[in-house]
Short mmCIF file of C-alpha atoms in Angstrom, two decimals:
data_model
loop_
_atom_site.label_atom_id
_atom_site.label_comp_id
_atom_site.label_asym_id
_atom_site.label_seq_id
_atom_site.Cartn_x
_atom_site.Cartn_y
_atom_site.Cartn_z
CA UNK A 22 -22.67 -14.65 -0.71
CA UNK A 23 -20.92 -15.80 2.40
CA UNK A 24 -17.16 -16.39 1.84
CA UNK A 25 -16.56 -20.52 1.51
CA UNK A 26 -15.21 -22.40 4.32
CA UNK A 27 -12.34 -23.80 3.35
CA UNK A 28 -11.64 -27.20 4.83
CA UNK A 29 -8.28 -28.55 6.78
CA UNK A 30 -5.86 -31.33 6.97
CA UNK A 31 -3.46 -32.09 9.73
CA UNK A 32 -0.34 -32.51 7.79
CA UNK A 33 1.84 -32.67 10.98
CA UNK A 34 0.86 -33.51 14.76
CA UNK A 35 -1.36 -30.48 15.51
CA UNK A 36 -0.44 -28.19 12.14
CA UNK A 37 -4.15 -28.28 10.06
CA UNK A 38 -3.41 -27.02 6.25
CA UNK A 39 -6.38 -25.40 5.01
CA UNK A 40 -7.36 -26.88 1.51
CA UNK A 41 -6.27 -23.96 -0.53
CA UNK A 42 -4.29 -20.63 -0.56
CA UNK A 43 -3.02 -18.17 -2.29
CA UNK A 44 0.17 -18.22 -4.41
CA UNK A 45 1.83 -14.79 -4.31
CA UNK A 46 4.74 -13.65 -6.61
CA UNK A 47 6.66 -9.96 -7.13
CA UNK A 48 3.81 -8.02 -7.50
CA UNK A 49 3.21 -4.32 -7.10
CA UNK A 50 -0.34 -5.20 -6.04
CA UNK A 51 0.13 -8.27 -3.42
CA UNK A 52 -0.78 -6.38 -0.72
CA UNK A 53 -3.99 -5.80 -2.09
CA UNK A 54 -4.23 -9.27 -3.05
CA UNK A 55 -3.56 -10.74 0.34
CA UNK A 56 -6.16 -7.93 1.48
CA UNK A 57 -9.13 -9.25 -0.57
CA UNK A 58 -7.77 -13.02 -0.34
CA UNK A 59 -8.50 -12.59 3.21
CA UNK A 60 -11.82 -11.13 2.89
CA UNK A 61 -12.90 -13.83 0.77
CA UNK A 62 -11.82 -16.65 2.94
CA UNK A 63 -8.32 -17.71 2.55
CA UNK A 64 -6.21 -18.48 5.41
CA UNK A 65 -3.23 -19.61 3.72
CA UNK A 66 -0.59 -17.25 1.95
CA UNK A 67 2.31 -18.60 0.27
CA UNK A 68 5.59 -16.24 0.36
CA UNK A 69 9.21 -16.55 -0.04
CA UNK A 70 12.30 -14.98 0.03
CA UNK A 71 12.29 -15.11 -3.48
CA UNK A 72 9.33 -13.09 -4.03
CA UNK A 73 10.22 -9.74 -2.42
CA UNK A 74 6.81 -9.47 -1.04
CA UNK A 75 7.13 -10.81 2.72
CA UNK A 76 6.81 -6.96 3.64
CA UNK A 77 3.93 -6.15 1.83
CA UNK A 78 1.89 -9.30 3.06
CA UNK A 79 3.31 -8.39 6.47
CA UNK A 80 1.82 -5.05 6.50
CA UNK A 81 -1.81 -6.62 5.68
CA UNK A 82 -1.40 -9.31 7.85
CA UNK A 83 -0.77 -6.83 11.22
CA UNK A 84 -3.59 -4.86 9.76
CA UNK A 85 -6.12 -7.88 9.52
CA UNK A 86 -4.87 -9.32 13.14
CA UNK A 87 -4.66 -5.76 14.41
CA UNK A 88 -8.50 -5.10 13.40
CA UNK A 89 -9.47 -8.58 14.34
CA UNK A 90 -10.65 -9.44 11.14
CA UNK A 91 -8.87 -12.66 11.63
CA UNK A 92 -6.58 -14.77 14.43
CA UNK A 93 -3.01 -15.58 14.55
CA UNK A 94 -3.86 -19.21 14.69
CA UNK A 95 -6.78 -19.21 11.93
CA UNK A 96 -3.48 -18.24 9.27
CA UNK A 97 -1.85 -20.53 7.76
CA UNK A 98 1.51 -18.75 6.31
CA UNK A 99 4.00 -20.02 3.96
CA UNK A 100 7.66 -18.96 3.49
CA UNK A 101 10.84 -20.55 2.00
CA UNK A 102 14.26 -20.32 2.48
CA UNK A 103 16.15 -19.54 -0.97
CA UNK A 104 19.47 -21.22 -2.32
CA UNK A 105 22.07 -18.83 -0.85
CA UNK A 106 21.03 -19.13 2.60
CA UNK A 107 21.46 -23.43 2.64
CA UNK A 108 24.48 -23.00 5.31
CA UNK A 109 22.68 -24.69 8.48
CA UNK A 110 22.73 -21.48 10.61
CA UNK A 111 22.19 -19.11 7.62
CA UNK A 112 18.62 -21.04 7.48
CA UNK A 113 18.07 -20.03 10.85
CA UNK A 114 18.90 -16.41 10.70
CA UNK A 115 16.89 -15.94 7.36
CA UNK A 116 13.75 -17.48 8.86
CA UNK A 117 13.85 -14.95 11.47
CA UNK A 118 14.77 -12.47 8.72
CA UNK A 119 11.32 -13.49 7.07
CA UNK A 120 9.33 -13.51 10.11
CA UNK A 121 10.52 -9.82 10.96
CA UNK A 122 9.46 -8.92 7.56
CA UNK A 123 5.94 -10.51 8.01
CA UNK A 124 5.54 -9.15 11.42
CA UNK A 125 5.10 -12.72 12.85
CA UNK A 126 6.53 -14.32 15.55
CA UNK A 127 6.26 -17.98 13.78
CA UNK A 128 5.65 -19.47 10.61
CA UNK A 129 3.29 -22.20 10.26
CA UNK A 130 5.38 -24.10 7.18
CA UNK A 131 9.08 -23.32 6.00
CA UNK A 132 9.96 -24.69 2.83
CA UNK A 133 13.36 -25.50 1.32
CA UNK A 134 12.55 -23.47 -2.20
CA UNK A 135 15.04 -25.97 -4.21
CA UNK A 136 17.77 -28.46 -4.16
CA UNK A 137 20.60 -26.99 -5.12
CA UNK A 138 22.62 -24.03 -3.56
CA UNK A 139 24.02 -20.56 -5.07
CA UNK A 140 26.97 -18.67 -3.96
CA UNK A 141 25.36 -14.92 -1.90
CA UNK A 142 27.26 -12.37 -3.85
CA UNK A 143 24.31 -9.92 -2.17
CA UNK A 144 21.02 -9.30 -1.21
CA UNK A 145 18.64 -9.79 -3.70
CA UNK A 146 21.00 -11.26 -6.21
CA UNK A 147 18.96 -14.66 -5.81
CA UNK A 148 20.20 -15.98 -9.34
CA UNK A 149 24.74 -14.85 -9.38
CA UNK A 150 26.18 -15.29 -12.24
CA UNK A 151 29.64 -16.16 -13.12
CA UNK A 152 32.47 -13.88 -14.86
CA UNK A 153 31.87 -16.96 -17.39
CA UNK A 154 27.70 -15.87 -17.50
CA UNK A 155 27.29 -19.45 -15.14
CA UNK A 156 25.18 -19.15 -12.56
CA UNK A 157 27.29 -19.47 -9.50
CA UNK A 158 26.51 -22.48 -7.44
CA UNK A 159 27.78 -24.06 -4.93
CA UNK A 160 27.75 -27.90 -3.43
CA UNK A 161 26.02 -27.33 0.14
CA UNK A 162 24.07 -30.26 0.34
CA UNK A 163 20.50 -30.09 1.29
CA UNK A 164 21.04 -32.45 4.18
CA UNK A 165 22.76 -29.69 5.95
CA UNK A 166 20.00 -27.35 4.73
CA UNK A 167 17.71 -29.67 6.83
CA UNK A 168 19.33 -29.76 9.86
CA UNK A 169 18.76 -25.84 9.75
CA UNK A 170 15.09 -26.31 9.10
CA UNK A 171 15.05 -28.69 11.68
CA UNK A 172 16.36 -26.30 14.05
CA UNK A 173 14.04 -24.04 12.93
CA UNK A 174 11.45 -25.61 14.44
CA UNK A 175 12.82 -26.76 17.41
CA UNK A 176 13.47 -22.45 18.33
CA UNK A 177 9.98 -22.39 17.54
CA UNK A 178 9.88 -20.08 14.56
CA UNK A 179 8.08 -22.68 12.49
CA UNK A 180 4.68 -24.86 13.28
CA UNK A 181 6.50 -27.63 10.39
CA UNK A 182 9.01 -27.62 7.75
CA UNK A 183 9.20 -29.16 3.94
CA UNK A 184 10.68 -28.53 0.53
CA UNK A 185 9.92 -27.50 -2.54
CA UNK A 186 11.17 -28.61 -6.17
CA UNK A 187 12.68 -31.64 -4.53
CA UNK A 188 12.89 -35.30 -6.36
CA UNK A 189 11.44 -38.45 -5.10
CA UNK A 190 15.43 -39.60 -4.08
CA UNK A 191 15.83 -36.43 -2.70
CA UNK A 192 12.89 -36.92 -0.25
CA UNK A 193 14.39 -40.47 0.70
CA UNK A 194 17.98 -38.90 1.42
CA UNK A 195 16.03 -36.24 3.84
CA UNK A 196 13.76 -39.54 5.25
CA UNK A 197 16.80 -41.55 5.85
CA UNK A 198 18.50 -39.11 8.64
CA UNK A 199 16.16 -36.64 9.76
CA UNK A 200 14.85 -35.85 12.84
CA UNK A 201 12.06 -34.30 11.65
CA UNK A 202 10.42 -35.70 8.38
CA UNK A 203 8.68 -32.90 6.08
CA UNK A 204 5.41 -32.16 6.38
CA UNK A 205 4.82 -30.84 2.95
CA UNK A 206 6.74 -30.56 -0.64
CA UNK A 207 5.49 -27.67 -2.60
CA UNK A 208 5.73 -28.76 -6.58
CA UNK A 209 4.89 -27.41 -10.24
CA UNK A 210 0.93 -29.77 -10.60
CA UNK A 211 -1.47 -29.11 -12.98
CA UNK A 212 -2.90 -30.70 -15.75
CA UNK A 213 -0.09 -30.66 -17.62
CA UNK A 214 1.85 -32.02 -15.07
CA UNK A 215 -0.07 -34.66 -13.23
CA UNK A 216 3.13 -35.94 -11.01
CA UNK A 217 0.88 -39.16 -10.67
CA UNK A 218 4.20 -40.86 -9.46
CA UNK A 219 5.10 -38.26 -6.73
CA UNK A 220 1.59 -37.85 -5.75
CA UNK A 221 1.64 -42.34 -4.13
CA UNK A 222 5.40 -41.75 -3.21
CA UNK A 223 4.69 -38.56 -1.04
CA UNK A 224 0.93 -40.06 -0.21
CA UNK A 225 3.21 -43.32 1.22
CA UNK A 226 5.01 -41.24 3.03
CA UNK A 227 2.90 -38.80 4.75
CA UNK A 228 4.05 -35.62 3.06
CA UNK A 229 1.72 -33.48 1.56
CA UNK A 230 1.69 -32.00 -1.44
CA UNK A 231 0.65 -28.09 -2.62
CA UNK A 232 0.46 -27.43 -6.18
CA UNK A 233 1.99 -23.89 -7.77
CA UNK A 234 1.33 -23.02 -11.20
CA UNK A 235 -2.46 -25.01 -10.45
CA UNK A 236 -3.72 -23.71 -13.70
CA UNK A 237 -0.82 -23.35 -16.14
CA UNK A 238 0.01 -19.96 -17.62
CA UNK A 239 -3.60 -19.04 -19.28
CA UNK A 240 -3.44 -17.02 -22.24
CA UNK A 241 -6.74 -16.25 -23.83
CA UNK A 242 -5.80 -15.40 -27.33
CA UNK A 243 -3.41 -18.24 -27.81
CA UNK A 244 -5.93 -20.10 -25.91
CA UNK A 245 -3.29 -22.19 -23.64
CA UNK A 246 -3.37 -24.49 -21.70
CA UNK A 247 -5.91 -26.45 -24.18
CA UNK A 248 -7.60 -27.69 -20.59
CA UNK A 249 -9.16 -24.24 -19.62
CA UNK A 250 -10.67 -24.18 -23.34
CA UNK A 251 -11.41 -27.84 -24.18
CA UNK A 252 -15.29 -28.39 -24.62
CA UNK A 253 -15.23 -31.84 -22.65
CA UNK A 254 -13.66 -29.77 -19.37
CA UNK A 255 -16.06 -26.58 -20.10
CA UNK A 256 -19.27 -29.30 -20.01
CA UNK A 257 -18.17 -30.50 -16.95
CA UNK A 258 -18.19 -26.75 -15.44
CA UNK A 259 -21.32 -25.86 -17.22
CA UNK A 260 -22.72 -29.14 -15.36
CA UNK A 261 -21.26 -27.91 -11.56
CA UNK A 262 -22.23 -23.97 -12.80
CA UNK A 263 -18.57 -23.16 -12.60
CA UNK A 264 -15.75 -22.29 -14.68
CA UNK A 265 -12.90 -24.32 -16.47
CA UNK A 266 -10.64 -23.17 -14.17
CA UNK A 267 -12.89 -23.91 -10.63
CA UNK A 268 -12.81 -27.44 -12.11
CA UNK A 269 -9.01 -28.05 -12.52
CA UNK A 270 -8.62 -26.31 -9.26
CA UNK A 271 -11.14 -29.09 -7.41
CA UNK A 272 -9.28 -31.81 -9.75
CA UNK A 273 -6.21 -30.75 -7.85
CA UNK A 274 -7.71 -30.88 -4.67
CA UNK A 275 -9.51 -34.02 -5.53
CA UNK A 276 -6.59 -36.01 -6.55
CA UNK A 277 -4.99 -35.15 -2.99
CA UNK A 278 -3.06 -31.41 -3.66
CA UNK A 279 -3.27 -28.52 -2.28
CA UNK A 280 -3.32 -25.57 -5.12
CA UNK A 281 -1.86 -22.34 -4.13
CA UNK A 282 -3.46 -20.17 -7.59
CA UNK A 283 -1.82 -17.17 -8.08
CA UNK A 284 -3.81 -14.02 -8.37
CA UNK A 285 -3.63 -9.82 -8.31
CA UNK A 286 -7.61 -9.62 -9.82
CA UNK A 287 -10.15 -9.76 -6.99
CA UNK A 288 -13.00 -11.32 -8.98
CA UNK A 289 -10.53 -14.04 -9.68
CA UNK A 290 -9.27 -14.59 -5.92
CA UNK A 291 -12.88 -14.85 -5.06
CA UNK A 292 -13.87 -17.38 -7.82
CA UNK A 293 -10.38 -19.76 -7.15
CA UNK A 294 -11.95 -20.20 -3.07
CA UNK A 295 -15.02 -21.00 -4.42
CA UNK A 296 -14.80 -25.02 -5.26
CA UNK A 297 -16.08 -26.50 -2.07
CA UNK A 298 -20.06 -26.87 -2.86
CA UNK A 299 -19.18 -29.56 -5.73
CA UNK A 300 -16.41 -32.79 -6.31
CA UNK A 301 -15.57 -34.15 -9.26
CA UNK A 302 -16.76 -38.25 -10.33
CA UNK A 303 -14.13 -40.52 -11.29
CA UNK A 304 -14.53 -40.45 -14.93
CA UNK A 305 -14.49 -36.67 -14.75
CA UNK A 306 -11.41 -36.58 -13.09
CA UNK A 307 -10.20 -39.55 -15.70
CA UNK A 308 -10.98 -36.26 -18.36
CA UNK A 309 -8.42 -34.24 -16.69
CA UNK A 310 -6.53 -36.76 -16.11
CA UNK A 311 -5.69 -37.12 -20.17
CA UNK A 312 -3.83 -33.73 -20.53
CA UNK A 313 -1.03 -34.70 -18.60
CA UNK A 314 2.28 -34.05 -21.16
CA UNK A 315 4.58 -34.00 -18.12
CA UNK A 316 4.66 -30.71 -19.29
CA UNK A 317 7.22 -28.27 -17.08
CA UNK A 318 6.87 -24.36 -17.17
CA UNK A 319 9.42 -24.33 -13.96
CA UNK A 320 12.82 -26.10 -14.29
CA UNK A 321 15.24 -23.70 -12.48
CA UNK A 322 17.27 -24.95 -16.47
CA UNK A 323 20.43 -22.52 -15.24
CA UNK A 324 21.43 -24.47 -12.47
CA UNK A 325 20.65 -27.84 -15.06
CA UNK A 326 23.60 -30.28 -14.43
CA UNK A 327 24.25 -29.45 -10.60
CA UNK A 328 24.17 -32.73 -8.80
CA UNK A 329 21.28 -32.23 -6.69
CA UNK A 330 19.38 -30.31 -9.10
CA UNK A 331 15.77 -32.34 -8.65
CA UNK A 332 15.85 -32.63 -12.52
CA UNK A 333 17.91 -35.20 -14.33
CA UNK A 334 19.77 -33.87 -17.25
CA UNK A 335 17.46 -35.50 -20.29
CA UNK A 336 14.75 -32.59 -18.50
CA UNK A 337 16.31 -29.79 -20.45
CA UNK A 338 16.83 -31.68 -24.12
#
């Protein structure tokens, strides 16, 4: 079967997003991932800092442009900046630090990964705690941070820029002085956790959105999320000839997101691209709709209290 052709938006003046991509994590086996994500027809990847994996993608990516399996410009590649690095120039220097890792010369999106800032005790310490067992933050607002994305892309080592785990108020602080407005907001979206609300405000404001955790955590004995196991969702994949889970992924895209699934199993890469051939009707998507809990799985809860934490306080009763 032919690998799917994955459509594109222009999210910024000449920057097309394709319609899905892989979310990648601290894996032993991401390079193999990447590999077969590739292969089946994904053009974005979605790194970080964070995820200690830049090098491993960046290895498969050289081999796949090397071999000509695929062009510089046909990838679409993700990385983030984490919260020790939200000094303006330390922004700059660890973009460049992640494009030498990924063996690129540009990024094609740079993300803020949250709001808040930590104190860099070292390398690799991404979460430093206190004598006290606090985690050890620090006040560098994220309007600074900007102006180092922004700069970012104006040394051309990023296509666009955006954020990630960022609140609605947050957004407008960044809108109200930028140079550059974000292209993108990377968020927590599932079916859990419609974000209805931030969907309009970022639609409003030309920022797209990409969706992490797309499908929950699934756990097949507990049978969690209920969506991936609910008879009403599994009719509506029996009716398309596809599985709960290529359903909620199209809901995603359908309602306007961008889902970044997660995956190390090479059956399951190849199923996630494959929700282009079908789109959901209104009242199936009103289905999905009803398992929103605003239901978090990712709250960043040791930073909780920070003032520009994206979560207010009544998040972590």
């Amino acid at each position: 079967k032919m690998s799917p052709k994955v459509p594109k938006v222009e999210i910024c003046k000449d920057v097309w997003m394709p319609m899905i991509g892989l979310g990648t994590f601290f894996q032993p086996e991401v390079g193999d991932a990447t590999k077969w994500a590739i292969d089946a027809g994904y053009r974005l990847i979605d790194t970080a800092e964070l995820y200690r994996n830049e090098e491993d993608i960046g290895r498969v990516l050289k081999e796949k442009l090397s071999q000509g399996t695929v062009k510089r410009e046909e990838l679409f590649i993700v990385s983030k900046v984490w919260s020790y690095n939200h000094h303006e120039d330390d922004v700059v220097k660890a973009c460049r630090q992640s494009l030498k890792k990924l063996q690129l010369d540009y990024l094609d999106l740079y993300l803020i990964h949250t709001s808040f800032g930590v104190n860099f005790h070292r390398e690799d310490l991404f979460f430093p705690y206190r004598e006290d067992g606090v985690l050890d933050t620090n006040d560098v607002d994220y309007l600074e941070t900007w102006r180092g994305m922004e700069k970012c892309v104006e040394l051309g080592l990023t296509k666009s820029i955006g954020i990630s785990n960022f609140n609605e108020q947050q957004i407008e602080r960044i809108l109200s002085v930028c140079k550059i407005p974000p292209a993108n907001i990377q968020v927590e979206l599932n079916p859990q956790l419609t974000q209805k609300d931030l969907l309009k405000f970022c639609k409003s404001k030309n920022i797209s959105v990409m969706a992490f955790t797309p499908i929950g955590r699934p756990n097949l004995e507990a049978k969690t999320p209920s969506y991936l196991f609910d008879d009403r969702v599994l009719g509506i994949a029996k009716k398309y000839g596809k599985t709960a889970t290529q359903v909620v992924l199209r809901y995603l895209i359908d309602c306007g997101a961008f889902p970044i699934p997660r995956s190390v199993n090479k059956q399951r890469i190849e199923a996630n691209i494959d929700v282009f051939d079908f789109q959901l009707t209104p009242e199936e998507i009103s289905v999905i709709d009803s398992f929103n809990e605003n239901k978090r799985l990712v709250k960043f809860t040791d930073a909780k209290g920070h003032k520009f934490h994206f979560l207010p306080p009544e998040a972590f009763q």
